mmCIF file of C-alpha atoms and ligand atoms in Angstrom:
data_model
loop_
_atom_site.group_PDB
_atom_site.id
_atom_site.type_symbol
_atom_site.label_atom_id
_atom_site.label_comp_id
_atom_site.label_asym_id
_atom_site.label_seq_id
_atom_site.Cartn_x
_atom_site.Cartn_y
_atom_site.Cartn_z
ATOM 1 C CA MET G 1 -9.132 25.127 -18.888
ATOM 2 C CA LYS G 2 -8.792 28.660 -20.715
ATOM 3 C CA ILE G 3 -11.761 31.026 -19.077
ATOM 4 C CA GLY G 4 -12.349 34.494 -20.211
ATOM 5 C CA PHE G 5 -13.665 36.434 -17.644
ATOM 6 C CA ILE G 6 -15.583 39.752 -18.316
ATOM 7 C CA GLY G 7 -17.062 41.772 -15.982
ATOM 8 C CA LEU G 8 -14.769 42.079 -12.959
ATOM 9 C CA GLY G 9 -16.684 44.088 -10.684
ATOM 10 C CA ASN G 10 -17.904 43.156 -6.883
ATOM 11 C CA MET G 11 -18.697 39.534 -7.872
ATOM 12 C CA GLY G 12 -17.024 39.480 -10.788
ATOM 13 C CA ALA G 13 -13.138 39.909 -9.447
ATOM 14 C CA PRO G 14 -13.350 37.476 -6.715
ATOM 15 C CA MET G 15 -15.105 34.866 -8.560
ATOM 16 C CA ALA G 16 -12.145 35.671 -11.205
ATOM 17 C CA ALA G 17 -10.005 35.149 -8.594
ATOM 18 C CA ASN G 18 -11.088 32.169 -7.304
ATOM 19 C CA LEU G 19 -10.718 30.042 -10.234
ATOM 20 C CA ALA G 20 -7.399 31.245 -11.275
ATOM 21 C CA LYS G 21 -6.553 29.992 -7.343
ATOM 22 C CA ALA G 22 -7.990 26.876 -8.626
ATOM 23 C CA GLY G 23 -5.201 25.979 -11.333
ATOM 24 C CA HIS G 24 -7.454 27.657 -14.195
ATOM 25 C CA GLU G 25 -5.579 30.166 -16.479
ATOM 26 C CA VAL G 26 -8.099 33.620 -16.493
ATOM 27 C CA THR G 27 -8.360 36.050 -18.794
ATOM 28 C CA GLY G 28 -10.359 38.865 -17.899
ATOM 29 C CA PHE G 29 -11.604 42.402 -18.769
ATOM 30 C CA ASP G 30 -13.503 44.801 -17.860
ATOM 31 C CA THR G 31 -14.167 48.857 -18.857
ATOM 32 C CA ALA G 32 -12.934 49.945 -15.402
ATOM 33 C CA ASP G 33 -9.158 49.785 -14.599
ATOM 34 C CA VAL G 34 -9.284 47.055 -12.124
ATOM 35 C CA SER G 35 -6.369 43.923 -11.914
ATOM 36 C CA VAL G 36 -6.736 40.803 -9.792
ATOM 37 C CA ASP G 37 -4.584 38.405 -8.469
ATOM 38 C CA GLY G 38 -4.048 35.585 -11.024
ATOM 39 C CA VAL G 39 -6.043 37.021 -13.923
ATOM 40 C CA THR G 40 -3.936 38.768 -17.089
ATOM 41 C CA ARG G 41 -5.561 41.783 -17.896
ATOM 42 C CA ALA G 42 -7.050 41.577 -21.979
ATOM 43 C CA GLY G 43 -7.622 44.781 -23.876
ATOM 44 C CA THR G 44 -11.243 44.615 -25.029
ATOM 45 C CA ALA G 45 -13.798 41.809 -23.810
ATOM 46 C CA ALA G 46 -12.964 40.072 -27.855
ATOM 47 C CA GLU G 47 -9.747 39.495 -26.615
ATOM 48 C CA ALA G 48 -10.450 37.690 -23.660
ATOM 49 C CA ALA G 49 -12.636 36.043 -25.609
ATOM 50 C CA ALA G 50 -11.184 34.906 -27.948
ATOM 51 C CA GLY G 51 -9.605 30.722 -27.733
ATOM 52 C CA ARG G 52 -10.889 30.740 -24.326
ATOM 53 C CA GLU G 53 -13.338 27.243 -23.297
ATOM 54 C CA VAL G 54 -15.047 29.009 -21.036
ATOM 55 C CA VAL G 55 -16.058 33.001 -21.413
ATOM 56 C CA ILE G 56 -17.934 34.080 -18.049
ATOM 57 C CA THR G 57 -19.683 37.425 -17.971
ATOM 58 C CA MET G 58 -20.768 38.826 -14.595
ATOM 59 C CA LEU G 59 -22.446 41.648 -15.974
ATOM 60 C CA PRO G 60 -24.694 44.837 -14.299
ATOM 61 C CA ASN G 61 -27.734 44.068 -17.030
ATOM 62 C CA GLY G 62 -29.556 43.108 -20.153
ATOM 63 C CA LYS G 63 -28.353 45.948 -21.831
ATOM 64 C CA ILE G 64 -24.330 45.872 -21.251
ATOM 65 C CA LEU G 65 -24.901 41.547 -21.512
ATOM 66 C CA ARG G 66 -26.927 41.953 -24.571
ATOM 67 C CA ALA G 67 -23.559 44.609 -26.131
ATOM 68 C CA VAL G 68 -20.881 42.598 -24.521
ATOM 69 C CA ALA G 69 -22.458 39.450 -25.900
ATOM 70 C CA ASP G 70 -22.640 41.034 -29.959
ATOM 71 C CA GLU G 71 -19.082 41.506 -29.185
ATOM 72 C CA ILE G 72 -17.594 38.328 -27.730
ATOM 73 C CA LEU G 73 -19.498 35.057 -29.631
ATOM 74 C CA PRO G 74 -18.200 35.554 -32.747
ATOM 75 C CA ALA G 75 -14.644 35.584 -31.893
ATOM 76 C CA MET G 76 -15.568 32.999 -29.487
ATOM 77 C CA ASP G 77 -14.306 29.769 -30.975
ATOM 78 C CA ALA G 78 -17.272 26.742 -31.891
ATOM 79 C CA GLY G 79 -18.191 24.720 -29.000
ATOM 80 C CA ALA G 80 -17.281 26.368 -26.549
ATOM 81 C CA VAL G 81 -19.117 27.919 -23.230
ATOM 82 C CA PHE G 82 -20.862 31.346 -22.964
ATOM 83 C CA LEU G 83 -21.580 31.152 -19.339
ATOM 84 C CA ASP G 84 -23.761 34.506 -17.688
ATOM 85 C CA CYS G 85 -23.626 34.866 -13.899
ATOM 86 C CA SER G 86 -25.237 38.374 -14.229
ATOM 87 C CA THR G 87 -28.707 39.295 -12.861
ATOM 88 C CA VAL G 88 -30.645 39.408 -15.897
ATOM 89 C CA ASP G 89 -34.118 39.991 -17.315
ATOM 90 C CA VAL G 90 -35.112 36.640 -18.814
ATOM 91 C CA GLU G 91 -35.476 37.833 -22.298
ATOM 92 C CA SER G 92 -31.932 39.051 -22.406
ATOM 93 C CA ALA G 93 -31.209 35.774 -20.827
ATOM 94 C CA ARG G 94 -32.685 34.021 -23.553
ATOM 95 C CA ALA G 95 -32.036 36.719 -26.302
ATOM 96 C CA VAL G 96 -27.979 36.167 -25.961
ATOM 97 C CA ALA G 97 -28.560 31.748 -25.358
ATOM 98 C CA GLU G 98 -30.268 31.424 -29.141
ATOM 99 C CA GLN G 99 -27.420 33.780 -30.686
ATOM 100 C CA ALA G 100 -25.131 32.128 -29.021
ATOM 101 C CA ASP G 101 -26.338 29.042 -29.829
ATOM 102 C CA LYS G 102 -26.497 29.918 -33.473
ATOM 103 C CA ALA G 103 -22.551 30.974 -33.641
ATOM 104 C CA GLY G 104 -22.488 27.158 -32.667
ATOM 105 C CA LEU G 105 -21.487 27.377 -28.970
ATOM 106 C CA LEU G 106 -23.157 26.599 -25.917
ATOM 107 C CA ALA G 107 -24.871 29.120 -23.907
ATOM 108 C CA LEU G 108 -25.237 28.585 -19.570
ATOM 109 C CA ASP G 109 -27.646 31.422 -17.402
ATOM 110 C CA ALA G 110 -26.498 31.070 -14.383
ATOM 111 C CA PRO G 111 -27.123 34.178 -11.951
ATOM 112 C CA VAL G 112 -25.829 33.578 -8.393
ATOM 113 C CA SER G 113 -27.106 33.799 -4.543
ATOM 114 C CA GLY G 114 -24.903 33.922 -1.698
ATOM 115 C CA GLY G 115 -23.607 38.089 -2.012
ATOM 116 C CA THR G 116 -20.084 39.339 -2.235
ATOM 117 C CA GLY G 117 -18.699 37.500 0.519
ATOM 118 C CA GLY G 118 -20.209 34.332 -1.246
ATOM 119 C CA ALA G 119 -18.370 35.220 -4.639
ATOM 120 C CA VAL G 120 -15.564 35.667 -1.623
ATOM 121 C CA ALA G 121 -15.343 32.480 0.002
ATOM 122 C CA GLY G 122 -16.360 30.543 -3.193
ATOM 123 C CA THR G 123 -20.073 29.293 -1.395
ATOM 124 C CA LEU G 124 -22.279 31.256 -4.033
ATOM 125 C CA THR G 125 -25.548 29.153 -5.939
ATOM 126 C CA PHE G 126 -25.653 29.578 -9.118
ATOM 127 C CA MET G 127 -29.584 28.736 -10.540
ATOM 128 C CA VAL G 128 -28.538 27.258 -13.548
ATOM 129 C CA GLY G 129 -30.258 27.348 -17.303
ATOM 130 C CA GLY G 130 -29.325 25.877 -20.613
ATOM 131 C CA SER G 131 -28.758 22.445 -22.271
ATOM 132 C CA ASP G 132 -27.162 19.007 -19.773
ATOM 133 C CA ASP G 133 -24.021 19.481 -22.071
ATOM 134 C CA ALA G 134 -23.446 22.932 -21.627
ATOM 135 C CA PHE G 135 -23.794 22.063 -17.861
ATOM 136 C CA ALA G 136 -21.702 19.440 -17.654
ATOM 137 C CA LYS G 137 -18.864 21.484 -18.675
ATOM 138 C CA ALA G 138 -19.123 24.456 -16.804
ATOM 139 C CA LYS G 139 -19.666 22.138 -13.796
ATOM 140 C CA PRO G 140 -16.180 21.761 -12.397
ATOM 141 C CA LEU G 141 -16.410 25.639 -12.979
ATOM 142 C CA PHE G 142 -19.841 25.922 -10.375
ATOM 143 C CA ASP G 143 -17.614 23.706 -7.622
ATOM 144 C CA ILE G 144 -14.698 26.070 -7.720
ATOM 145 C CA MET G 145 -16.332 29.517 -7.902
ATOM 146 C CA GLY G 146 -19.849 27.995 -4.950
ATOM 147 C CA GLN G 147 -21.342 24.880 -2.930
ATOM 148 C CA LYS G 148 -23.931 23.731 -5.246
ATOM 149 C CA ALA G 149 -25.098 24.584 -8.532
ATOM 150 C CA VAL G 150 -28.901 23.834 -9.218
ATOM 151 C CA HIS G 151 -29.807 23.294 -13.554
ATOM 152 C CA CYS G 152 -33.369 24.128 -13.220
ATOM 153 C CA GLY G 153 -33.939 23.751 -16.807
ATOM 154 C CA PRO G 154 -33.467 24.759 -20.941
ATOM 155 C CA SER G 155 -32.003 28.884 -21.117
ATOM 156 C CA GLY G 156 -33.383 31.615 -19.355
ATOM 157 C CA ASN G 157 -34.856 29.353 -16.484
ATOM 158 C CA GLY G 158 -31.674 29.986 -14.146
ATOM 159 C CA GLN G 159 -32.668 33.404 -14.237
ATOM 160 C CA ALA G 160 -36.188 33.237 -14.054
ATOM 161 C CA ALA G 161 -35.554 30.655 -10.683
ATOM 162 C CA LYS G 162 -33.758 33.324 -9.811
ATOM 163 C CA ILE G 163 -35.950 36.299 -9.370
ATOM 164 C CA CYS G 164 -39.413 34.264 -8.430
ATOM 165 C CA ASN G 165 -37.062 33.429 -5.327
ATOM 166 C CA ASN G 166 -36.370 36.715 -4.795
ATOM 167 C CA MET G 167 -39.815 38.160 -5.162
ATOM 168 C CA ILE G 168 -40.209 35.812 -2.477
ATOM 169 C CA LEU G 169 -37.270 37.058 -0.336
ATOM 170 C CA GLY G 170 -38.137 40.958 -0.827
ATOM 171 C CA VAL G 171 -42.307 39.910 -0.345
ATOM 172 C CA THR G 172 -41.328 38.148 2.746
ATOM 173 C CA MET G 173 -38.570 40.384 4.443
ATOM 174 C CA ILE G 174 -41.579 43.420 4.519
ATOM 175 C CA ALA G 175 -44.042 41.421 5.812
ATOM 176 C CA THR G 176 -41.084 40.421 8.453
ATOM 177 C CA CYS G 177 -40.651 43.276 9.120
ATOM 178 C CA GLU G 178 -44.220 44.916 8.964
ATOM 179 C CA ALA G 179 -44.806 42.447 11.759
ATOM 180 C CA PHE G 180 -42.154 44.104 13.818
ATOM 181 C CA ALA G 181 -42.977 47.345 13.254
ATOM 182 C CA LEU G 182 -46.519 46.779 14.598
ATOM 183 C CA ALA G 183 -45.321 44.032 17.427
ATOM 184 C CA ASP G 184 -43.375 46.937 18.605
ATOM 185 C CA LYS G 185 -46.590 49.478 18.962
ATOM 186 C CA LEU G 186 -48.484 47.092 20.646
ATOM 187 C CA GLY G 187 -45.938 46.686 23.481
ATOM 188 C CA LEU G 188 -44.309 43.318 22.194
ATOM 189 C CA ASP G 189 -40.879 43.083 23.068
ATOM 190 C CA ARG G 190 -38.746 42.100 19.889
ATOM 191 C CA GLN G 191 -37.117 38.924 21.117
ATOM 192 C CA ALA G 192 -40.664 37.288 22.383
ATOM 193 C CA MET G 193 -41.975 38.498 18.636
ATOM 194 C CA PHE G 194 -38.512 36.868 17.193
ATOM 195 C CA ASP G 195 -38.918 33.483 20.156
ATOM 196 C CA VAL G 196 -42.714 33.124 19.163
ATOM 197 C CA VAL G 197 -42.273 33.369 15.202
ATOM 198 C CA SER G 198 -39.535 31.855 14.561
ATOM 199 C CA THR G 199 -40.447 28.764 16.273
ATOM 200 C CA SER G 200 -44.308 29.060 14.248
ATOM 201 C CA SER G 201 -45.798 29.618 11.251
ATOM 202 C CA GLY G 202 -44.617 32.722 10.338
ATOM 203 C CA TYR G 203 -41.880 31.463 10.366
ATOM 204 C CA SER G 204 -38.463 32.178 6.785
ATOM 205 C CA TRP G 205 -35.737 33.142 6.414
ATOM 206 C CA THR G 206 -35.761 36.660 7.213
ATOM 207 C CA MET G 207 -37.348 36.305 10.554
ATOM 208 C CA ASN G 208 -34.526 32.889 11.928
ATOM 209 C CA ALA G 209 -31.657 33.839 9.527
ATOM 210 C CA TYR G 210 -31.110 37.124 8.492
ATOM 211 C CA CYS G 211 -33.621 38.949 11.623
ATOM 212 C CA PRO G 212 -33.599 43.006 10.337
ATOM 213 C CA ALA G 213 -34.293 43.556 14.092
ATOM 214 C CA PRO G 214 -30.774 44.470 15.906
ATOM 215 C CA GLY G 215 -29.609 42.433 18.723
ATOM 216 C CA VAL G 216 -32.399 39.486 17.901
ATOM 217 C CA GLY G 217 -31.501 35.932 16.493
ATOM 218 C CA PRO G 218 -28.598 35.412 14.748
ATOM 219 C CA GLN G 219 -25.951 37.673 13.546
ATOM 220 C CA SER G 220 -27.144 39.875 10.328
ATOM 221 C CA PRO G 221 -27.352 42.858 9.077
ATOM 222 C CA ALA G 222 -29.348 44.796 11.568
ATOM 223 C CA ASP G 223 -26.140 44.099 14.455
ATOM 224 C CA ASN G 224 -24.199 46.328 11.993
ATOM 225 C CA GLY G 225 -25.699 49.140 11.620
ATOM 226 C CA TYR G 226 -27.768 48.060 8.095
ATOM 227 C CA LYS G 227 -24.614 47.923 6.091
ATOM 228 C CA PRO G 228 -25.257 45.555 3.347
ATOM 229 C CA GLY G 229 -25.373 42.220 3.392
ATOM 230 C CA PHE G 230 -27.637 42.547 0.523
ATOM 231 C CA ALA G 231 -28.543 46.224 -0.560
ATOM 232 C CA ALA G 232 -31.592 47.290 -1.091
ATOM 233 C CA ASP G 233 -30.453 48.709 -4.418
ATOM 234 C CA LEU G 234 -29.674 44.468 -5.657
ATOM 235 C CA MET G 235 -33.588 43.970 -3.592
ATOM 236 C CA LEU G 236 -35.075 46.379 -6.193
ATOM 237 C CA LYS G 237 -33.256 45.288 -9.655
ATOM 238 C CA ASP G 238 -34.587 41.943 -8.678
ATOM 239 C CA LEU G 239 -38.316 42.850 -7.670
ATOM 240 C CA ARG G 240 -38.586 44.865 -11.421
ATOM 241 C CA LEU G 241 -36.949 42.459 -13.188
ATOM 242 C CA SER G 242 -39.603 39.892 -11.551
ATOM 243 C CA GLN G 243 -42.333 42.431 -12.070
ATOM 244 C CA LEU G 244 -40.867 43.009 -15.737
ATOM 245 C CA ALA G 245 -40.966 38.735 -16.753
ATOM 246 C CA ALA G 246 -44.599 38.680 -14.982
ATOM 247 C CA ALA G 247 -46.001 41.072 -17.083
ATOM 248 C CA ALA G 248 -44.262 39.043 -20.010
ATOM 249 C CA VAL G 249 -46.276 35.975 -19.354
ATOM 250 C CA ASP G 250 -48.915 37.356 -18.402
ATOM 251 C CA ALA G 251 -48.709 35.913 -14.332
ATOM 252 C CA ASP G 252 -50.780 37.598 -11.608
ATOM 253 C CA THR G 253 -47.904 39.289 -9.276
ATOM 254 C CA PRO G 254 -50.111 41.810 -6.858
ATOM 255 C CA MET G 255 -47.167 40.892 -4.078
ATOM 256 C CA GLY G 256 -44.624 41.590 -5.831
ATOM 257 C CA GLN G 257 -45.571 44.021 -7.595
ATOM 258 C CA ALA G 258 -46.380 45.527 -4.405
ATOM 259 C CA ALA G 259 -43.118 44.764 -3.407
ATOM 260 C CA ALA G 260 -41.498 46.567 -6.424
ATOM 261 C CA ALA G 261 -43.139 50.057 -5.546
ATOM 262 C CA LEU G 262 -41.888 49.993 -1.484
ATOM 263 C CA TYR G 263 -38.469 49.286 -2.200
ATOM 264 C CA GLU G 264 -39.062 52.154 -5.340
ATOM 265 C CA GLN G 265 -40.602 54.542 -2.749
ATOM 266 C CA PHE G 266 -37.665 53.426 -0.524
ATOM 267 C CA VAL G 267 -34.593 53.729 -2.730
ATOM 268 C CA GLU G 268 -35.507 56.512 -4.741
ATOM 269 C CA LYS G 269 -37.241 59.045 -2.657
ATOM 270 C CA GLU G 270 -36.015 57.794 1.404
ATOM 271 C CA ASP G 271 -32.952 57.080 2.672
ATOM 272 C CA GLY G 272 -32.704 53.168 1.638
ATOM 273 C CA ALA G 273 -30.208 53.525 -0.866
ATOM 274 C CA GLY G 274 -26.586 51.945 -0.148
ATOM 275 C CA ARG G 275 -28.323 50.311 2.962
ATOM 276 C CA ASP G 276 -29.319 46.186 3.239
ATOM 277 C CA PHE G 277 -32.750 45.249 2.076
ATOM 278 C CA SER G 278 -33.589 44.272 6.129
ATOM 279 C CA ALA G 279 -33.208 48.700 7.162
ATOM 280 C CA MET G 280 -37.194 47.835 5.751
ATOM 281 C CA LEU G 281 -37.935 47.603 9.371
ATOM 282 C CA PRO G 282 -36.209 50.933 11.101
ATOM 283 C CA ARG G 283 -38.109 52.896 8.317
ATOM 284 C CA PHE G 284 -41.553 51.393 9.303
ATOM 285 C CA GLU G 285 -40.498 52.054 12.626
ATOM 286 C CA LYS G 286 -40.485 55.586 12.130
ATOM 287 C CA ARG G 287 -44.108 56.135 10.309
ATOM 288 C CA GLY G 288 -47.419 55.607 10.835
ATOM 289 C CA ARG G 289 -50.743 54.192 8.709
ATOM 290 C CA GLY G 290 -50.818 57.810 7.236
HETATM 291 P P1 NAD K 301 -20.450 45.691 -9.403
HETATM 292 O O1 NAD K 301 -21.434 46.989 -10.591
HETATM 293 O O2 NAD K 301 -19.286 45.676 -8.721
HETATM 294 O O3 NAD K 301 -19.629 45.252 -11.557
HETATM 295 C C1 NAD K 301 -20.092 44.531 -12.911
HETATM 296 C C2 NAD K 301 -19.294 45.110 -13.352
HETATM 297 O O4 NAD K 301 -18.970 44.972 -14.945
HETATM 298 C C3 NAD K 301 -17.975 46.309 -13.070
HETATM 299 O O5 NAD K 301 -16.849 46.455 -12.923
HETATM 300 C C4 NAD K 301 -18.625 47.598 -14.676
HETATM 301 O O6 NAD K 301 -17.246 48.374 -15.011
HETATM 302 C C5 NAD K 301 -18.043 46.194 -15.473
HETATM 303 N N1 NAD K 301 -18.602 46.523 -16.793
HETATM 304 C C6 NAD K 301 -19.784 47.956 -17.181
HETATM 305 N N2 NAD K 301 -20.173 47.031 -18.747
HETATM 306 C C7 NAD K 301 -18.980 46.630 -18.951
HETATM 307 C C8 NAD K 301 -18.087 46.244 -20.118
HETATM 308 N N3 NAD K 301 -19.861 46.909 -20.995
HETATM 309 N N4 NAD K 301 -17.502 45.202 -20.827
HETATM 310 C C9 NAD K 301 -16.686 44.977 -19.814
HETATM 311 N N5 NAD K 301 -17.426 44.598 -18.287
HETATM 312 C C10 NAD K 301 -17.995 45.950 -17.960
HETATM 313 O O7 NAD K 301 -21.548 44.685 -9.824
HETATM 314 P P2 NAD K 301 -21.895 43.700 -8.884
HETATM 315 O O8 NAD K 301 -22.287 43.683 -7.599
HETATM 316 O O9 NAD K 301 -20.492 42.666 -8.693
HETATM 317 O O10 NAD K 301 -22.590 42.458 -9.665
HETATM 318 C C11 NAD K 301 -22.554 41.955 -10.689
HETATM 319 C C12 NAD K 301 -23.617 41.778 -11.353
HETATM 320 O O11 NAD K 301 -24.247 40.754 -10.417
HETATM 321 C C13 NAD K 301 -25.567 41.750 -11.145
HETATM 322 O O12 NAD K 301 -25.888 41.247 -12.277
HETATM 323 C C14 NAD K 301 -26.092 42.086 -9.579
HETATM 324 O O13 NAD K 301 -27.073 41.694 -9.851
HETATM 325 C C15 NAD K 301 -25.668 40.442 -9.782
HETATM 326 N N6 NAD K 301 -25.301 39.734 -8.050
HETATM 327 C C16 NAD K 301 -25.472 41.152 -8.006
HETATM 328 C C17 NAD K 301 -24.603 40.589 -6.061
HETATM 329 C C18 NAD K 301 -24.279 40.996 -4.881
HETATM 330 O O14 NAD K 301 -24.503 41.079 -3.911
HETATM 331 N N7 NAD K 301 -23.106 42.038 -5.599
HETATM 332 C C19 NAD K 301 -25.477 39.336 -5.605
HETATM 333 C C20 NAD K 301 -26.346 38.651 -6.223
HETATM 334 C C21 NAD K 301 -26.162 39.027 -7.799
#
């Protein structure tokens, strides 16, 4: 397939490289000066998009996505697929999909989970919103870049699934970390805490697979000085998107709201920036109730 790839950052570069490695003809564009193995560089986003069967975007936020869409959608061939894999607000995802539809294109929002490790290994999970037809066309590419693609319904539903999942993740990580910090103060050994909770009703992915306590449970960023992993900054981004979406549809999400406020405090006022999101545990460890 002839593929355009716009946004060759930490995630986009390895995803584009995997598509090229699988034999696709990939033309890439990024505003930064980057080169990716097997990917031909275009001078503009429109040039990367013109004449391609699929154009993939992997960009920082909804505002940039909208600007890039304004530029590339008019340049794309009718019937081509506009596949956005960025994590953006549901409203921007739906707006660019509508714009693509009006231009005679097929649109998909397909945010990912799996992080940079998953992008390099080609093991991402895609949460996809858009038509059946568009999904079928992009499926072979999802199979190269990832290990699973779930079709969640019409445009915007991929983003909706992503932020709901990550709202659970943020809330659960905080709950797991505060429980560890409480257990510490109650004199409970961390290994005992893990052994009980991981096999009891308090178990979760954050406890069992990504334990925030170093030396306990399977290997996780906690065992690597809380180097991300999944950065607290990105968790804050996703929690904010969840609250933006909740406000737009009048959904009551008190725990999501509290998690967003706590990650904001951690990243913007404390030492959370650039650390893994599980570094909430050393944060709680140092604090009392006041
Ligand atoms: P990044 O900042 O490394 O990459 C974004 C790239 O977009 C950069 O190279 C930047 O130069 C480029 N860019 C910005 N404006 C542009 C424009 N107008 N035209 C072309 N290129 C432009 O970010 P990332 O970590 O690769 O994340 C990309 C997206 O994936 C984000 O939406 C993020 O939330 C999401 N995501 C990231 C992770 C992760 O672990 N990094 C995990 C899941 C989802």
